[in-house]
PDB file of C-alpha atoms in Angstrom:
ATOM      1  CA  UNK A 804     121.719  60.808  59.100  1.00 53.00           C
ATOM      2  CA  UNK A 805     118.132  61.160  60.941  1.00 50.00           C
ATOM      3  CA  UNK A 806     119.115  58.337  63.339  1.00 50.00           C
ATOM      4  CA  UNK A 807     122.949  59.556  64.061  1.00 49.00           C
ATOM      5  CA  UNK A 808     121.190  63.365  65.271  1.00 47.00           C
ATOM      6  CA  UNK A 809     118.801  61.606  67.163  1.00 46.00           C
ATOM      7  CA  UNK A 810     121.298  59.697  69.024  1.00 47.00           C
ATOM      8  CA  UNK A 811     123.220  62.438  69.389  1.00 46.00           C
ATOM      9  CA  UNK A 812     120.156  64.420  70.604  1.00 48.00           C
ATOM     10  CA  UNK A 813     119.877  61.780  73.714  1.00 49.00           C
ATOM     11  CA  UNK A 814     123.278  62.016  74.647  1.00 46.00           C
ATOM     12  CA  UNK A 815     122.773  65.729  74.762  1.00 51.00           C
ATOM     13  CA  UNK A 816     119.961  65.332  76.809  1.00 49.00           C
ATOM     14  CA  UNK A 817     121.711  62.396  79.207  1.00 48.00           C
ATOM     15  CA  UNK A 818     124.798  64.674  79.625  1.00 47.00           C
ATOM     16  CA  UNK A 819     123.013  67.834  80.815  1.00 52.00           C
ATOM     17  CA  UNK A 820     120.454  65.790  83.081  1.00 47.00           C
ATOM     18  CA  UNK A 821     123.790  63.442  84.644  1.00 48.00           C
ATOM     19  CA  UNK A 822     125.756  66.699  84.997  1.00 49.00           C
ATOM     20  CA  UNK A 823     122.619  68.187  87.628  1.00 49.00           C
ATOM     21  CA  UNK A 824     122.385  67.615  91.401  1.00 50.00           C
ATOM     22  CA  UNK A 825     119.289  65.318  92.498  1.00 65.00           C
ATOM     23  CA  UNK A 826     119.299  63.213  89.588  1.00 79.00           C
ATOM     24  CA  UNK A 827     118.207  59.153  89.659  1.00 85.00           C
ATOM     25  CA  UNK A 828     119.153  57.643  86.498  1.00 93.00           C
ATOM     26  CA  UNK A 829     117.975  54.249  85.674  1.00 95.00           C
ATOM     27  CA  UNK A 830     116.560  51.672  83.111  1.00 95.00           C
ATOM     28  CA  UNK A 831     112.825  51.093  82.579  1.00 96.00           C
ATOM     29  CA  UNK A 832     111.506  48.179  80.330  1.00 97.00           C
ATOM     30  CA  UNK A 833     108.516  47.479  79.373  1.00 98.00           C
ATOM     31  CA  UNK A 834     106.354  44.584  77.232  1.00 98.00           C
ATOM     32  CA  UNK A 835     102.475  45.827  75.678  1.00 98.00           C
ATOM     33  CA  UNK A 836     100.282  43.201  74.104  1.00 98.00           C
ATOM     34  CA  UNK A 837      97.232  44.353  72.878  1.00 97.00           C
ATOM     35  CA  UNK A 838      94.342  42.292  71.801  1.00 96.00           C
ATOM     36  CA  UNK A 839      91.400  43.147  69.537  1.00 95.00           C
ATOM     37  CA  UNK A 840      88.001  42.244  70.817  1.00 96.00           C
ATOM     38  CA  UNK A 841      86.110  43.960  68.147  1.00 95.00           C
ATOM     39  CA  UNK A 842      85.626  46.680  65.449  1.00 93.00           C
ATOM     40  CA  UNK A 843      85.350  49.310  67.455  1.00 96.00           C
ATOM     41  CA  UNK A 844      87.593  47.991  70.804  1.00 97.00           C
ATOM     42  CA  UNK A 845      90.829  46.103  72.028  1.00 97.00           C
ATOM     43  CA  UNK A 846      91.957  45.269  75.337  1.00 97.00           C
ATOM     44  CA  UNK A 847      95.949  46.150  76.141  1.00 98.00           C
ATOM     45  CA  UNK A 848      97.754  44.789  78.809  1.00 98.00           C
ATOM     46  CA  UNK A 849     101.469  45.806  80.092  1.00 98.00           C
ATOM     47  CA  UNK A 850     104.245  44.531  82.542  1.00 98.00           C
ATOM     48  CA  UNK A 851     106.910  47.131  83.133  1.00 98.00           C
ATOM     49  CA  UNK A 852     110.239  47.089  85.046  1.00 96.00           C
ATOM     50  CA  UNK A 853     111.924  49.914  86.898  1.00 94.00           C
ATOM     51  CA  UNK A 854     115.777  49.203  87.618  1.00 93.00           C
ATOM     52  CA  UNK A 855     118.202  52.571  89.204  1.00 91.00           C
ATOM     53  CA  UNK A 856     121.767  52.586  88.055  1.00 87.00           C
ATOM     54  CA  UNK A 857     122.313  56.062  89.952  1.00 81.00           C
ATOM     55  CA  UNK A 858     121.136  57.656  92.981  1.00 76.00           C
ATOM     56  CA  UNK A 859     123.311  59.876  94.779  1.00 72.00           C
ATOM     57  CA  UNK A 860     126.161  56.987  93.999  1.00 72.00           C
ATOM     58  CA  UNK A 861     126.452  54.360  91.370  1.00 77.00           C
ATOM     59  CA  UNK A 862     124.272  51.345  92.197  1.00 75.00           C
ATOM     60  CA  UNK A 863     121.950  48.864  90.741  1.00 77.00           C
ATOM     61  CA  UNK A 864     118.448  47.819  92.297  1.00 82.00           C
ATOM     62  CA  UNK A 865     114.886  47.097  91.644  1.00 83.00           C
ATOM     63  CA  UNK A 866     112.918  50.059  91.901  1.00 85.00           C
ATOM     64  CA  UNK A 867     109.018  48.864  91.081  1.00 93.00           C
ATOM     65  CA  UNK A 868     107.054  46.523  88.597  1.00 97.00           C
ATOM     66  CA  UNK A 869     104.038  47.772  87.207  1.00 98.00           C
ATOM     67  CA  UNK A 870     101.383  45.741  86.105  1.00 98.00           C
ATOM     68  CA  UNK A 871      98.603  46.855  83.550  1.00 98.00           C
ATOM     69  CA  UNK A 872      95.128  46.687  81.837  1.00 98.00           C
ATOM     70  CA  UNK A 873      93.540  48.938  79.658  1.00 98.00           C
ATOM     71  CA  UNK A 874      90.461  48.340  77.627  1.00 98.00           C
ATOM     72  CA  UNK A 875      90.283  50.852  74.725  1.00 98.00           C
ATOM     73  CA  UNK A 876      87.200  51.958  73.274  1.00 98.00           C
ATOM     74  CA  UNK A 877      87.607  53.905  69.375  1.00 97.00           C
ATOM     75  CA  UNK A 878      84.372  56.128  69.322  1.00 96.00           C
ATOM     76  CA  UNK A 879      85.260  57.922  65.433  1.00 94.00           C
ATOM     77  CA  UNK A 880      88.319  57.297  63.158  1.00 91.00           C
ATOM     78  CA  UNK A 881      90.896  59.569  65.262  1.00 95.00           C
ATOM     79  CA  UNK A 882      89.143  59.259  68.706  1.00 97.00           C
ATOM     80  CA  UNK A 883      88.949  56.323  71.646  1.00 98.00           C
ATOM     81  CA  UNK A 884      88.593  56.650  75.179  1.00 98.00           C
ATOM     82  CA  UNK A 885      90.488  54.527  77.470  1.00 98.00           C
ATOM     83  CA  UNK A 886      89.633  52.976  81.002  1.00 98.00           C
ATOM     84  CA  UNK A 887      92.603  50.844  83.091  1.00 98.00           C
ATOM     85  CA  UNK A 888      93.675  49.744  86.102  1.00 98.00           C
ATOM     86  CA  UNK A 889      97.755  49.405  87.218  1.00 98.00           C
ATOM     87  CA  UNK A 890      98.711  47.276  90.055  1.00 98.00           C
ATOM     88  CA  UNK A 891     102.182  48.701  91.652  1.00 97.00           C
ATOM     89  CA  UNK A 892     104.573  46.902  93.871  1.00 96.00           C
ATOM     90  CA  UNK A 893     107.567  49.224  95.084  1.00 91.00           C
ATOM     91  CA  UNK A 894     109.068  47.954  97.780  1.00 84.00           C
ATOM     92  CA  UNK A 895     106.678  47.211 100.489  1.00 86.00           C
ATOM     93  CA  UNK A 896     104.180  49.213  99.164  1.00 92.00           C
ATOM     94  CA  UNK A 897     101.375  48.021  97.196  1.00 95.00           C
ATOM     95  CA  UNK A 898      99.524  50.858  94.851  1.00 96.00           C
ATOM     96  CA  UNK A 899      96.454  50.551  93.086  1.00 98.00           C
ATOM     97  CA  UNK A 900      95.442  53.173  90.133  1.00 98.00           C
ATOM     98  CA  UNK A 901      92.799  53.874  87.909  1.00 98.00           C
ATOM     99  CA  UNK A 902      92.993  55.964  85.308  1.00 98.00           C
ATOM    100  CA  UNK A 903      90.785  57.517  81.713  1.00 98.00           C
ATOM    101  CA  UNK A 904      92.322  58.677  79.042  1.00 97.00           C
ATOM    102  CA  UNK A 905      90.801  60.698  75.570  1.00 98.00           C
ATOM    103  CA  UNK A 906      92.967  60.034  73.138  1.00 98.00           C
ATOM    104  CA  UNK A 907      92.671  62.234  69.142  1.00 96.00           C
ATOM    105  CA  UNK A 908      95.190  61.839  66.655  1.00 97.00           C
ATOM    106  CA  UNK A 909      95.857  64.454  63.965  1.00 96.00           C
ATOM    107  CA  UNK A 910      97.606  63.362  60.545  1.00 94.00           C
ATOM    108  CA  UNK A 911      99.736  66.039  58.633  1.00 92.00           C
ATOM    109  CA  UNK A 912     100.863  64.417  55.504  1.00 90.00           C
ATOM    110  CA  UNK A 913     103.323  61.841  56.899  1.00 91.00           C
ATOM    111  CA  UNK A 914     103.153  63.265  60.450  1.00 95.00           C
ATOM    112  CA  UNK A 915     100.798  62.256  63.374  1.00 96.00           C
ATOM    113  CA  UNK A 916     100.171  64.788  66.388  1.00 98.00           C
ATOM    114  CA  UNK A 917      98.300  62.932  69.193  1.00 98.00           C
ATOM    115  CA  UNK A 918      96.925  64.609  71.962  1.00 98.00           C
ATOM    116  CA  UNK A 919      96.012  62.502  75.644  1.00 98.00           C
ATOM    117  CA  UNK A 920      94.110  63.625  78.189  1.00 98.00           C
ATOM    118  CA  UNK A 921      93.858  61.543  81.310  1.00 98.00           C
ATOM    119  CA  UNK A 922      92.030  61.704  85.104  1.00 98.00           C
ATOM    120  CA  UNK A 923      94.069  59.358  87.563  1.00 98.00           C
ATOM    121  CA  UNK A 924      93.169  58.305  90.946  1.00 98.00           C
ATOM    122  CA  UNK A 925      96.338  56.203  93.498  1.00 97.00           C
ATOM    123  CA  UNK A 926      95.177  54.004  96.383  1.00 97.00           C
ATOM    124  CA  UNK A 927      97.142  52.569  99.240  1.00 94.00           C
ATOM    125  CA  UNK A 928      96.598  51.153 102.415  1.00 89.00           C
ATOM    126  CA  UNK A 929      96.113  53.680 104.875  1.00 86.00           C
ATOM    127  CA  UNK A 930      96.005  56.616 102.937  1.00 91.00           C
ATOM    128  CA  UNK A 931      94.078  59.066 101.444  1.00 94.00           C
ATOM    129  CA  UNK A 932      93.060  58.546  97.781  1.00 96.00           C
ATOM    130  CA  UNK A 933      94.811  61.073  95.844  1.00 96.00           C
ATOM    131  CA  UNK A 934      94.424  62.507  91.945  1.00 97.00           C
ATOM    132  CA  UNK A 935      96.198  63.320  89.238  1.00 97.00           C
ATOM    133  CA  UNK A 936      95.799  65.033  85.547  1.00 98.00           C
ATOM    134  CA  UNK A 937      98.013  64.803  82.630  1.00 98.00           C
ATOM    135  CA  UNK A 938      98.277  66.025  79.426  1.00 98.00           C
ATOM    136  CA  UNK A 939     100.573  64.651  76.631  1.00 98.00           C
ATOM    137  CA  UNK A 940     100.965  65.682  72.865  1.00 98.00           C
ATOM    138  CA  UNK A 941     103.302  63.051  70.693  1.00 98.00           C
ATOM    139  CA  UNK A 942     104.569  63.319  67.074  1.00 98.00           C
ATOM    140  CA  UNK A 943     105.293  60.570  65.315  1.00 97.00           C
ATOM    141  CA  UNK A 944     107.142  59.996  62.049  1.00 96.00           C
ATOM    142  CA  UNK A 945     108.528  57.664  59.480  1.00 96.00           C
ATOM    143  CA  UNK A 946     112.297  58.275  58.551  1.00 95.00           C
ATOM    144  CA  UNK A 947     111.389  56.651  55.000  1.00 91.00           C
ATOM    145  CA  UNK A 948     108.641  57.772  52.786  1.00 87.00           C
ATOM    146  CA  UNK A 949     105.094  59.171  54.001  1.00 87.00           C
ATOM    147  CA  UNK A 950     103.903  55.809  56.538  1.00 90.00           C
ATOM    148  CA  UNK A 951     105.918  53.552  58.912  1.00 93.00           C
ATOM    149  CA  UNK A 952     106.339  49.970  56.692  1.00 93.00           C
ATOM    150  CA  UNK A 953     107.595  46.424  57.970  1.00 95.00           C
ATOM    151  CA  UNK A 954     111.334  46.810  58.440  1.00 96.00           C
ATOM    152  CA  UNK A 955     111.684  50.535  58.488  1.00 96.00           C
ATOM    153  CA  UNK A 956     112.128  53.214  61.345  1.00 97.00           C
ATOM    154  CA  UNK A 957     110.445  56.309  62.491  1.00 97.00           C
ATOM    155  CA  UNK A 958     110.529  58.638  65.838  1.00 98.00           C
ATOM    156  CA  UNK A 959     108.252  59.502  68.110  1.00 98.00           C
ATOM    157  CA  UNK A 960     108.959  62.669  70.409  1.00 98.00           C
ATOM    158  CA  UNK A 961     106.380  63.416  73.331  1.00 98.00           C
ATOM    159  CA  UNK A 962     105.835  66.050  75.678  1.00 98.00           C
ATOM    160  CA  UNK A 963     103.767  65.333  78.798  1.00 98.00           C
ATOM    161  CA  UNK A 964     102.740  67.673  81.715  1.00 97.00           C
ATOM    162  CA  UNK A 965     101.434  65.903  84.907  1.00 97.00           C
ATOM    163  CA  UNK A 966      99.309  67.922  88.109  1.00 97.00           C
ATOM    164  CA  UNK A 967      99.197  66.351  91.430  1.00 95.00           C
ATOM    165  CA  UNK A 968      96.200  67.716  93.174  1.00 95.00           C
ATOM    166  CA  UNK A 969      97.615  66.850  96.888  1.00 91.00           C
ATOM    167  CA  UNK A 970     101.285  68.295  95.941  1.00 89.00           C
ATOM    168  CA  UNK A 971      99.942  71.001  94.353  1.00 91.00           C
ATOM    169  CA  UNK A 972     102.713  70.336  92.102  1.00 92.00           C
ATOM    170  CA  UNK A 973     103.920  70.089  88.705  1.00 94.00           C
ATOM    171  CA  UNK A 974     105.844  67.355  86.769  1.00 95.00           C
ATOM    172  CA  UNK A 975     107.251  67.698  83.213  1.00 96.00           C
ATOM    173  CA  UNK A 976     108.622  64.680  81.298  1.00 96.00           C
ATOM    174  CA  UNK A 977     110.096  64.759  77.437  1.00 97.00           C
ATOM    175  CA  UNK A 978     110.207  61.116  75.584  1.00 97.00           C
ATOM    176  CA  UNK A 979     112.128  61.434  72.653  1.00 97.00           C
ATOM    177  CA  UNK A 980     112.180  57.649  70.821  1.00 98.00           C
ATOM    178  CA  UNK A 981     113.739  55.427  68.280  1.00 98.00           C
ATOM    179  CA  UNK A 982     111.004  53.042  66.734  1.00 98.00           C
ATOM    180  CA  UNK A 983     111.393  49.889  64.173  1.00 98.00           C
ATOM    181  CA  UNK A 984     108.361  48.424  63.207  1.00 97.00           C
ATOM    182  CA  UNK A 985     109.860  44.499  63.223  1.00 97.00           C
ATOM    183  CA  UNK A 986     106.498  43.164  61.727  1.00 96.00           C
ATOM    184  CA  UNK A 987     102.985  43.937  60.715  1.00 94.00           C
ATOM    185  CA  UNK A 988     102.193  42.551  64.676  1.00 95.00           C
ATOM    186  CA  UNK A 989     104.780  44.006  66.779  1.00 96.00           C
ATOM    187  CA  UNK A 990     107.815  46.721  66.823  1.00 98.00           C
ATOM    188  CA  UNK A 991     109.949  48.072  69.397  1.00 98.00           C
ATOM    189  CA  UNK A 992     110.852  51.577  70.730  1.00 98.00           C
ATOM    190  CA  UNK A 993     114.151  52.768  72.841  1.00 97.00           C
ATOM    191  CA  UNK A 994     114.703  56.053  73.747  1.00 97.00           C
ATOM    192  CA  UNK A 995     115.103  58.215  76.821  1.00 96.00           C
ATOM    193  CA  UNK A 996     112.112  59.596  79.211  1.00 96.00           C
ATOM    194  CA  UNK A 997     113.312  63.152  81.262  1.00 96.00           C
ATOM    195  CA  UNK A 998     111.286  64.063  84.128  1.00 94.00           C
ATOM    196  CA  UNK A 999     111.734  67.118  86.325  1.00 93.00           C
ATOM    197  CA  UNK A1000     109.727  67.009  89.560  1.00 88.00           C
ATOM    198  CA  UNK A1001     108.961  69.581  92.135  1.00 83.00           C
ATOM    199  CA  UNK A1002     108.763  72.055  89.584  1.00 79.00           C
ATOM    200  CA  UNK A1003     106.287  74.320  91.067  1.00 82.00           C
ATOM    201  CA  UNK A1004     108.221  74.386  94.660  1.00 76.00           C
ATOM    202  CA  UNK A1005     111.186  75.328  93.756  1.00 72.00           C
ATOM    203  CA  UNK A1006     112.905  71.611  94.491  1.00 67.00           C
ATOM    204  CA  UNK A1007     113.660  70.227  91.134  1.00 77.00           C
ATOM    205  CA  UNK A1008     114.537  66.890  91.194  1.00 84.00           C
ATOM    206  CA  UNK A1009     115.878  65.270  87.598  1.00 91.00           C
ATOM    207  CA  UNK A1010     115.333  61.935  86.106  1.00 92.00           C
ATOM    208  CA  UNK A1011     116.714  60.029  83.213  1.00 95.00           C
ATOM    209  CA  UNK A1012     115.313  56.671  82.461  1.00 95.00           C
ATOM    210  CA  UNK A1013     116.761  54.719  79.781  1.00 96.00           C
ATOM    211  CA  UNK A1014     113.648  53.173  78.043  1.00 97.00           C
ATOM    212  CA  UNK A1015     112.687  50.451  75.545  1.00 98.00           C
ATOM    213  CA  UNK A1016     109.203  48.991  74.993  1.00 98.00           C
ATOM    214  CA  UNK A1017     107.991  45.936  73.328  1.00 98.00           C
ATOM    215  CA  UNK A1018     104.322  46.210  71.498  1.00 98.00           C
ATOM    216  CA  UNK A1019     102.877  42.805  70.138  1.00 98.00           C
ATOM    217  CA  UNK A1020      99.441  42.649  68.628  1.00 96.00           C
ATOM    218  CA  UNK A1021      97.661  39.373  69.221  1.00 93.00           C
ATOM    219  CA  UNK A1022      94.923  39.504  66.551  1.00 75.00           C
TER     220      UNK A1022
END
């Protein structure tokens, strides 16, 4: 029953964002393997995939590829701070970022609340370095019993609020997710990411990515 309302929850949300004016809809894949160096740290890499079905008009092209590395550091049980670097081709452009993140995780029974707060900084060619801050609380929970086992499913719903300093603007993005944990090393995720730009000036642009993501732990 938990996974028919949460289907029917995205389609909700895909209907009312399809239904708006400025709206890109496309398909965004991604692949994490994380490997752990010691107790206390792990180093994550990423490759992800940005495809548009919609953009004014039905159509189907490459939109970017990012490329990722992250090495995590845990400094207490529920804490880690996180330092990486994402290479980004879209079209001709080439951007480099860098980006920290403080990461806490809160446990209520068989619910986790996260909580990430990150500093980014884009480079390109030619222009001037700009920054960004976000801020994203998750929940996270197990349809079956009070933890996520091997062969069971849970959902993950995340709110995240983004601040460009040189836009002065605001971006808003809700990631409600279907997860299976296929193994002790690996599961998978598919759900929907929302994001509505522009929101401070009045220009709201809408989009709907269609997401699924592949983690696989190497150690």
């Amino acid at each position: 029953m938990k996974k028919q309302l949460f289907v029917f929850f995205v389609f909700m949300v895909a209907l009312n964002v399809f239904s708006q004016a400025d709206t890109d809809l496309g398909f965004l894949p991604k692949v994490v393997l994380s490997k752990k160096i010691n107790e206390v740290s792990k180093w994550v890499n990423s490759i992800e995939q940005r495809t548009i079905f919609y953009d004014e008009e039905i159509q189907f092209s490459h939109n970017l590829l990012d490329i990722s590395s992250i090495y995590s550091l845990k400094i207490s049980q529920n804490k880690s701070l996180n330092f990486g670097y994402i290479l980004r081709f879209r079209e001709s452009e080439t951007i480099h970022r860098t980006f920290q993140h403080y990461n806490f995780l809160e446990t209520y029974n068989a619910l986790k609340v996260g909580h990430r707060f990150v500093l980014e900084q884009f480079y390109q060619k030619e222009k001037q370095t700009k920054f960004r801050t976000r801020y994203r609380v998750s929940l996270e929970k197990p349809l079956n019993g009070e933890k996520i086992d091997v062969k069971e499913f849970y959902l993950k719903l995340g709110n995240e609020y983004l601040y460009a300093f040189a836009e002065k603007d605001l971006e808003i993005r809700l990631t409600p997710y279907l997860g299976y944990q296929v193994s002790a090393k690996d599961k998978v995720e598919f759900g929907i990411d929302y994001r509505v730009g522009n929101f401070l000036n009045n220009a709201t642009e809408n989009n709907l990515w269609f997401r699924a993501t592949w983690y696989i732990s190497l150690q």
